[in-house]
Coordinates of N, CA, C and O in Angstrom, one line a residue:
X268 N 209.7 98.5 140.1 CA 208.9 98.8 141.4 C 208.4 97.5 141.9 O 207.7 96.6 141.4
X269 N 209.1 97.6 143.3 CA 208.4 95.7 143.9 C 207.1 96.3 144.5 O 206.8 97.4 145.0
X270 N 206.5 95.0 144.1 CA 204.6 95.2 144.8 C 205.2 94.7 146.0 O 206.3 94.2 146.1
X271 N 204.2 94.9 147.2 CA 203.9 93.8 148.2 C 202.5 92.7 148.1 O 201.6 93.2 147.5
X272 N 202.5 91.8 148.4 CA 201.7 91.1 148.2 C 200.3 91.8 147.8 O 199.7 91.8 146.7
X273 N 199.8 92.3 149.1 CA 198.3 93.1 149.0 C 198.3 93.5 147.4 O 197.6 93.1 146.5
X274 N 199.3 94.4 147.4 CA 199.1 95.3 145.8 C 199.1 94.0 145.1 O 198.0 94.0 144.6
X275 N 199.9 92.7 144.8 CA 199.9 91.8 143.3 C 198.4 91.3 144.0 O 197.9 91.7 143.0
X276 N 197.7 91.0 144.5 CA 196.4 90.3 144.5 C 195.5 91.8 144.7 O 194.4 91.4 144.4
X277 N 195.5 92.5 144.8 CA 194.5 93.4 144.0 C 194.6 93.5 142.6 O 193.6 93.4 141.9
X278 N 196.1 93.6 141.9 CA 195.9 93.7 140.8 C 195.5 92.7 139.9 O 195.1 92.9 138.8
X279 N 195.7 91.1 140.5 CA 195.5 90.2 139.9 C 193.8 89.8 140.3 O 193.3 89.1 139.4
X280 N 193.1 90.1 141.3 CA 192.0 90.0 141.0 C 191.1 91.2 139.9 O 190.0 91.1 139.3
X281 N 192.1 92.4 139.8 CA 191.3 93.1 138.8 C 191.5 92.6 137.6 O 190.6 92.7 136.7
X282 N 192.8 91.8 137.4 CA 192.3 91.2 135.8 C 191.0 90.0 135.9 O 190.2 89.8 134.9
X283 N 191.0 89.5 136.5 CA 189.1 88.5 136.9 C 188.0 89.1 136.2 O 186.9 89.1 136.7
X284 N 188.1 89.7 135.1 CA 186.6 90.3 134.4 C 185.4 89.2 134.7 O 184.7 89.7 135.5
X285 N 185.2 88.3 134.3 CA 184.3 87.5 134.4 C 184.9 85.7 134.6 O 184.9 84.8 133.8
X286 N 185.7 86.0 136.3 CA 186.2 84.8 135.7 C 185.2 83.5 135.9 O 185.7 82.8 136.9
X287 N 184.2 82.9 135.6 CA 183.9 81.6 135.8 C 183.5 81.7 134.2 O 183.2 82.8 133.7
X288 N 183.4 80.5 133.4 CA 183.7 80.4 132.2 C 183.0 78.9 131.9 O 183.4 77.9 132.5
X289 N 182.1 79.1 131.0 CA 181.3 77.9 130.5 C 182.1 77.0 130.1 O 183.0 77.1 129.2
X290 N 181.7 75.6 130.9 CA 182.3 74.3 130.3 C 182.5 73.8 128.9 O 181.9 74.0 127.9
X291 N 183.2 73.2 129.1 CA 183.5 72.8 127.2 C 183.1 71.1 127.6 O 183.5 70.6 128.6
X292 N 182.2 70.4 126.4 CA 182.3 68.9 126.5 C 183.1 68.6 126.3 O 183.7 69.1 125.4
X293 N 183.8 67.4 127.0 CA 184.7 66.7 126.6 C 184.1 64.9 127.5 O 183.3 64.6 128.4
X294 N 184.9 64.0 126.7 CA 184.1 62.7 126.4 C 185.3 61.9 127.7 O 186.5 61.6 127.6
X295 N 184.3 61.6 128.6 CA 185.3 61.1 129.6 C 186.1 60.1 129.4 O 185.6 59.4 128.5
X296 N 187.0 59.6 129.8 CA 188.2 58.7 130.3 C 187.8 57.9 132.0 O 187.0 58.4 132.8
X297 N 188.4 56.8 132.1 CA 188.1 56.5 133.4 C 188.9 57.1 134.8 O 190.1 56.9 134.6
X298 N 188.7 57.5 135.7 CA 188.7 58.2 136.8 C 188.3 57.7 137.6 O 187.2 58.2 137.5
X299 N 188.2 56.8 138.8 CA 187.6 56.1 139.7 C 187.4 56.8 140.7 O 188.4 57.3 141.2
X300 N 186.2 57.0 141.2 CA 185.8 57.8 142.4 C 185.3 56.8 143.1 O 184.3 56.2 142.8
X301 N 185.9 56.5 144.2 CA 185.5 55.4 144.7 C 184.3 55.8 146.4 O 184.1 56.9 147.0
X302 N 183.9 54.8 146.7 CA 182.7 54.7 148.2 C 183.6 54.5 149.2 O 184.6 53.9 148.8
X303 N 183.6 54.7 150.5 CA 184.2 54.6 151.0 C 183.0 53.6 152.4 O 182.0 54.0 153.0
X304 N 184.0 52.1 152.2 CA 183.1 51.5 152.9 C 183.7 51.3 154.5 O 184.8 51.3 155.0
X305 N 182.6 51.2 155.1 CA 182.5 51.1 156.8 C 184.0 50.6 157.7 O 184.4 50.9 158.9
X306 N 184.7 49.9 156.6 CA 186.1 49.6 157.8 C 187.5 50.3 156.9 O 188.8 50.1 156.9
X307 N 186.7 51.1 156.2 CA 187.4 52.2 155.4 C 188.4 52.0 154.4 O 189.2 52.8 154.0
X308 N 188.2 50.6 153.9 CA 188.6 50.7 152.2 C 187.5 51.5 151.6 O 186.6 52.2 152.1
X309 N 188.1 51.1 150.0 CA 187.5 52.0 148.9 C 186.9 50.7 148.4 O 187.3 49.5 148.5
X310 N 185.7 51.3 147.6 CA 185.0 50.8 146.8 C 184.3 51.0 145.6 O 184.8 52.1 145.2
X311 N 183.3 50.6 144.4 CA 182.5 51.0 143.9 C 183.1 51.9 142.7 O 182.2 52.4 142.0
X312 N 184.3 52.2 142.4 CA 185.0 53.2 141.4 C 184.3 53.8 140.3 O 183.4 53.1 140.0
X313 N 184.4 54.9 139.6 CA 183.1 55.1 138.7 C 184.3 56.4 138.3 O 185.3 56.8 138.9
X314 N 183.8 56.7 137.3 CA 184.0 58.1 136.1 C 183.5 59.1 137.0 O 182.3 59.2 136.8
X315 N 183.9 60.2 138.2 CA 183.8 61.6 138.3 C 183.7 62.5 136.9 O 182.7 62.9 136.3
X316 N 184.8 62.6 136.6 CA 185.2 63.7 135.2 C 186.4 63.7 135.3 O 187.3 63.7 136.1
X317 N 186.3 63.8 133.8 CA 187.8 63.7 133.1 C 188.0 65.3 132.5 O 187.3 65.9 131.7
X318 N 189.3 65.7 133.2 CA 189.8 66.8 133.4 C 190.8 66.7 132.4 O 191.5 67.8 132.4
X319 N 191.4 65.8 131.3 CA 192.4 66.1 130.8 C 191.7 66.7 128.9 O 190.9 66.2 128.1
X320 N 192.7 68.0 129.0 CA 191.8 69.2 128.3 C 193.1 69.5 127.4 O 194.1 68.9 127.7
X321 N 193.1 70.3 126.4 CA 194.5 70.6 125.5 C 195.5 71.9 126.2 O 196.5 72.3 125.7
X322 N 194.9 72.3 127.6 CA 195.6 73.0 128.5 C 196.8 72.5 129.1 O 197.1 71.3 129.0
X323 N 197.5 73.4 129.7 CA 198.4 73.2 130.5 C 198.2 72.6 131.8 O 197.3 73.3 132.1
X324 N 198.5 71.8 132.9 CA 198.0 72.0 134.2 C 197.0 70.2 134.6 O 196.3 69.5 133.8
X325 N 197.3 70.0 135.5 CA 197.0 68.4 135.8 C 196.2 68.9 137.2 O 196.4 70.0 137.6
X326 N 195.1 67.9 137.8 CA 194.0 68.1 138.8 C 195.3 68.3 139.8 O 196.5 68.1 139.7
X327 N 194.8 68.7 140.7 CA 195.7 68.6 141.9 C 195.0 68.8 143.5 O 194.6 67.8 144.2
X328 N 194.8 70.1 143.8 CA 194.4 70.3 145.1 C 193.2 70.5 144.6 O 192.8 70.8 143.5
X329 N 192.4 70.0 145.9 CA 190.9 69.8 145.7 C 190.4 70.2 147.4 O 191.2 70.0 148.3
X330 N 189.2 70.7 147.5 CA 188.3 71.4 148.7 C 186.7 71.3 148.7 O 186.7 71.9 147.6
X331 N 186.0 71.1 148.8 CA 184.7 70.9 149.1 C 183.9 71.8 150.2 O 184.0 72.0 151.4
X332 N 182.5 72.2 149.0 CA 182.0 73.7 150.3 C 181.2 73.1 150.9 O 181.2 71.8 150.8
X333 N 180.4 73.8 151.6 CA 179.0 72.8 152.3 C 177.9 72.3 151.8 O 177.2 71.6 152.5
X334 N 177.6 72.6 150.7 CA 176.5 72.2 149.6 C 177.1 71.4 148.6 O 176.5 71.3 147.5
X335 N 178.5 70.8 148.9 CA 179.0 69.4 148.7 C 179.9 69.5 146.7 O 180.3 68.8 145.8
X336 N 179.9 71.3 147.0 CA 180.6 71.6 145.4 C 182.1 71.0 145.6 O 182.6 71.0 146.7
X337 N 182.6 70.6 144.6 CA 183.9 70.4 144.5 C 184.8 71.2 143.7 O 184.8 71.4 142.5
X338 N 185.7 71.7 144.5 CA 186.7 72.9 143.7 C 188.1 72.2 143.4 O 188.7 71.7 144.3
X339 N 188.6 72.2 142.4 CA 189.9 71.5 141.9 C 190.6 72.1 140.7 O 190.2 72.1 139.5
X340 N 191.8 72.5 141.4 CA 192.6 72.8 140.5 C 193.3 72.4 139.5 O 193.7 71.3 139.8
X341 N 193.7 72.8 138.2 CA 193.7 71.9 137.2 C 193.8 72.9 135.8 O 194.1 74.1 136.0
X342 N 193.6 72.4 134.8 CA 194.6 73.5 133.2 C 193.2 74.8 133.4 O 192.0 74.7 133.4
X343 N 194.4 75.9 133.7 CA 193.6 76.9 133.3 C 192.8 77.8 134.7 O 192.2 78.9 134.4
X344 N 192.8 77.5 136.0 CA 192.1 77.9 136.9 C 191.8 76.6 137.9 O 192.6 75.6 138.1
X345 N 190.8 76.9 138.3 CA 190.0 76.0 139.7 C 188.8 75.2 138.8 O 188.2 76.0 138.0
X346 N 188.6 74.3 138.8 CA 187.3 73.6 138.1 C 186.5 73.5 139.1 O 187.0 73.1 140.2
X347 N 184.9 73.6 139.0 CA 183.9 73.8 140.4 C 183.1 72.6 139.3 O 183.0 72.7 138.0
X348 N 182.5 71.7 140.2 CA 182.0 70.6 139.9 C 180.5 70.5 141.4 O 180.6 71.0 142.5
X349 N 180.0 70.2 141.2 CA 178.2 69.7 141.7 C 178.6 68.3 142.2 O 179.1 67.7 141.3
X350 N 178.6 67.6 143.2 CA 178.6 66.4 144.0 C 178.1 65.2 143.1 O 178.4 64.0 143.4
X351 N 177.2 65.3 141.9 CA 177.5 64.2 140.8 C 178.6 64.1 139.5 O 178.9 63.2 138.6
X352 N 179.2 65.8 139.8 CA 180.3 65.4 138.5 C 180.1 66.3 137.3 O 180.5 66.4 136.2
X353 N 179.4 66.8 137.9 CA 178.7 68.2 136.4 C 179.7 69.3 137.0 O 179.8 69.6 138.2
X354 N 180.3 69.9 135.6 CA 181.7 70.7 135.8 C 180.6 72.1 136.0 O 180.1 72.6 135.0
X355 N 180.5 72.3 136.5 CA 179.7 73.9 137.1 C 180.7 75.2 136.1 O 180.2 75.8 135.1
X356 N 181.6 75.5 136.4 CA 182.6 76.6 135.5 C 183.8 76.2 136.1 O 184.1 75.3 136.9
X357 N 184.6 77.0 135.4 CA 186.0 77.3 136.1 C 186.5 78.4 136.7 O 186.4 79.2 135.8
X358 N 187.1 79.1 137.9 CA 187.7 80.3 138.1 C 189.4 80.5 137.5 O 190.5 80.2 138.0
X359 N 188.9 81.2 136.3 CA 190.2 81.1 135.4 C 190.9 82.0 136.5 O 190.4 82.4 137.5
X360 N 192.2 82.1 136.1 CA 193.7 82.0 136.8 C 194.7 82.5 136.0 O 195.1 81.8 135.1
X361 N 195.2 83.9 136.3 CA 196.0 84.5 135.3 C 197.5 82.9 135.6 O 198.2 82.6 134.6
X362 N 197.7 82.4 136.5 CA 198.8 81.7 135.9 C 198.2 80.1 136.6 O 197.4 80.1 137.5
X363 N 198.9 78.9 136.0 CA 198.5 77.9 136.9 C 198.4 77.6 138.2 O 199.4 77.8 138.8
X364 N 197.5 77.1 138.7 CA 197.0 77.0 140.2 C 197.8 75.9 140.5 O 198.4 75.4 139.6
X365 N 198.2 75.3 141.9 CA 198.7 74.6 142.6 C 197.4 74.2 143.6 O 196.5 73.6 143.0
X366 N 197.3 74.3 144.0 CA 196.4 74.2 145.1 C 195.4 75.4 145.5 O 195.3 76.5 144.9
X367 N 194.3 74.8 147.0 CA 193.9 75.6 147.6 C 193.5 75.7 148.6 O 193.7 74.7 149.3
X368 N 192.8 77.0 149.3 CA 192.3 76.5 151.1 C 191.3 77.3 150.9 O 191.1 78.2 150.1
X369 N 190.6 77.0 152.0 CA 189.0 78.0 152.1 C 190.1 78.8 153.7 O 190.8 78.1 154.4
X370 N 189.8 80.1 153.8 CA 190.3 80.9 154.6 C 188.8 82.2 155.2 O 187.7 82.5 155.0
X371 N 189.8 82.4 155.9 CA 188.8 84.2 156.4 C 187.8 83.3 157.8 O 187.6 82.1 158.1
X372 N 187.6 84.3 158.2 CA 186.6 83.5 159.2 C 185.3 83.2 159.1 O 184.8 82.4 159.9
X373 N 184.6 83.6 158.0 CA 183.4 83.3 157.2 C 184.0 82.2 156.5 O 183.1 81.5 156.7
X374 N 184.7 81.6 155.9 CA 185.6 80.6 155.3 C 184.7 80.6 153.6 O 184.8 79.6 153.0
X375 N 184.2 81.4 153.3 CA 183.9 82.2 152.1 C 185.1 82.5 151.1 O 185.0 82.4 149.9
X376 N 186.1 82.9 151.7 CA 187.5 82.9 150.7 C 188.6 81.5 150.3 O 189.1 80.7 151.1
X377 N 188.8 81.5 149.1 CA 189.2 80.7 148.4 C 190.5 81.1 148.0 O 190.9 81.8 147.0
X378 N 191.3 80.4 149.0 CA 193.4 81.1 148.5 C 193.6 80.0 147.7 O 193.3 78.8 147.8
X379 N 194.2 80.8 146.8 CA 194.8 79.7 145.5 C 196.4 79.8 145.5 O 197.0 80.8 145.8
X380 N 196.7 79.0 145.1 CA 198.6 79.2 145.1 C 198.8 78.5 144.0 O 198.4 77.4 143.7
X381 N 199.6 79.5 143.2 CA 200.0 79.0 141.7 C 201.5 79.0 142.1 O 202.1 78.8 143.1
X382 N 202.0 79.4 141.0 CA 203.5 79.3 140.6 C 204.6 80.3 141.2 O 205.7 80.1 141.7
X383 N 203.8 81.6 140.8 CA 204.3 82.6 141.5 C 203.3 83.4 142.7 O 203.8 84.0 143.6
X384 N 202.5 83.3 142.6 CA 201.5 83.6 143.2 C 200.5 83.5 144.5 O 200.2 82.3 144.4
X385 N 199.8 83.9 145.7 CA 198.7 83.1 145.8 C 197.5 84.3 146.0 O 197.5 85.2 146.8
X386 N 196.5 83.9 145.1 CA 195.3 84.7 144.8 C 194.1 84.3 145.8 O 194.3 83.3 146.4
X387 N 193.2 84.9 146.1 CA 191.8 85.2 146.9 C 190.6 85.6 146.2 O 190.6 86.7 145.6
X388 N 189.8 85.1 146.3 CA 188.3 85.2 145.7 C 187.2 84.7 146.5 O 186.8 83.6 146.7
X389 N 186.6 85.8 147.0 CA 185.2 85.2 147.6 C 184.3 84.9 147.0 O 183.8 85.5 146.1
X390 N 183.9 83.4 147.6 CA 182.8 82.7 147.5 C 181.4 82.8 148.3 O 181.2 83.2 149.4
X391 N 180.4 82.3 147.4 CA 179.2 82.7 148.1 C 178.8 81.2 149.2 O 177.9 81.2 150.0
X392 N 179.4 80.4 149.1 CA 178.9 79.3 150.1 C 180.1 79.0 151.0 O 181.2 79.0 150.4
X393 N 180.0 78.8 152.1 CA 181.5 78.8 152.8 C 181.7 77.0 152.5 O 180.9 76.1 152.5
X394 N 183.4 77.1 152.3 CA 183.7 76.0 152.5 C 183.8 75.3 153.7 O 183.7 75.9 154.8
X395 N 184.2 73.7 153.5 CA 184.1 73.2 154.8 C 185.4 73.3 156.1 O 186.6 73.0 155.8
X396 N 185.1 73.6 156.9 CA 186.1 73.7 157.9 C 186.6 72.6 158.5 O 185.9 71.7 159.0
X397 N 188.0 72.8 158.5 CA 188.7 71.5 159.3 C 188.7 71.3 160.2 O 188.8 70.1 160.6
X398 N 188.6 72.6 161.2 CA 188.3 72.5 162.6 C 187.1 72.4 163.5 O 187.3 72.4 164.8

């Protein structure tokens, strides 16, 4: 029986029981997050967070809401991080994520594109708009 999309992202958000999921410590590596100075080089580089974990899946697409959370895809789901670098949870992901976009016109929805897939989850803070 072929789904249509609508039906695989209903049924793939009903497996989401509880998806945000307490961080695990892990002891950073260097990462340079750099400043971005006035004639628009980079500067200042520093440790964000080190994302590399015994999972599958490498950082990739990244988005930012308006209270400056950072969402980034990576082993296992979306990793949500706080504007200093504190991993907030993750929105686990029945398969690995590829990227994402804030969507809908409230821009409250979060499309993720994995492998075979691309999944939707509302968020409580809208992200930021391009336009």
């Amino acid at each position: 029986m072929k789904m249509n999309l609508k039906t695989r992202l209903k049924a793939a958000l009903k497996s989401f029981k509880n998806p945000v999921t307490t961080p695990k410590p892990v002891t950073p590596k260097p990462a340079p997050e750099p400043s971005v100075v006035l004639d628009g080089t980079l500067a200042n580089g520093r440790i964000f967070y080190d994302m590399n974990v015994k999972k599958t899946g490498l950082p990739d697409g990244m988005k930012v809401d308006l209270q400056g959370h950072i969402y980034c895809t990576g082993a296992g789901g979306v990793w949500v991080f706080d504007r200093e670098g504190n991993h907030l949870g993750t929105i686990v992901t029945p398969e690995q994520p590829a990227n994402c976009a804030w969507g809908d016109e409230d821009w409250q929805s979060l499309y993720i594109t994995a492998q075979t897939s691309v999944y939707k989850i509302k968020v409580n803070i809208p992200g930021i708009s391009l336009a």
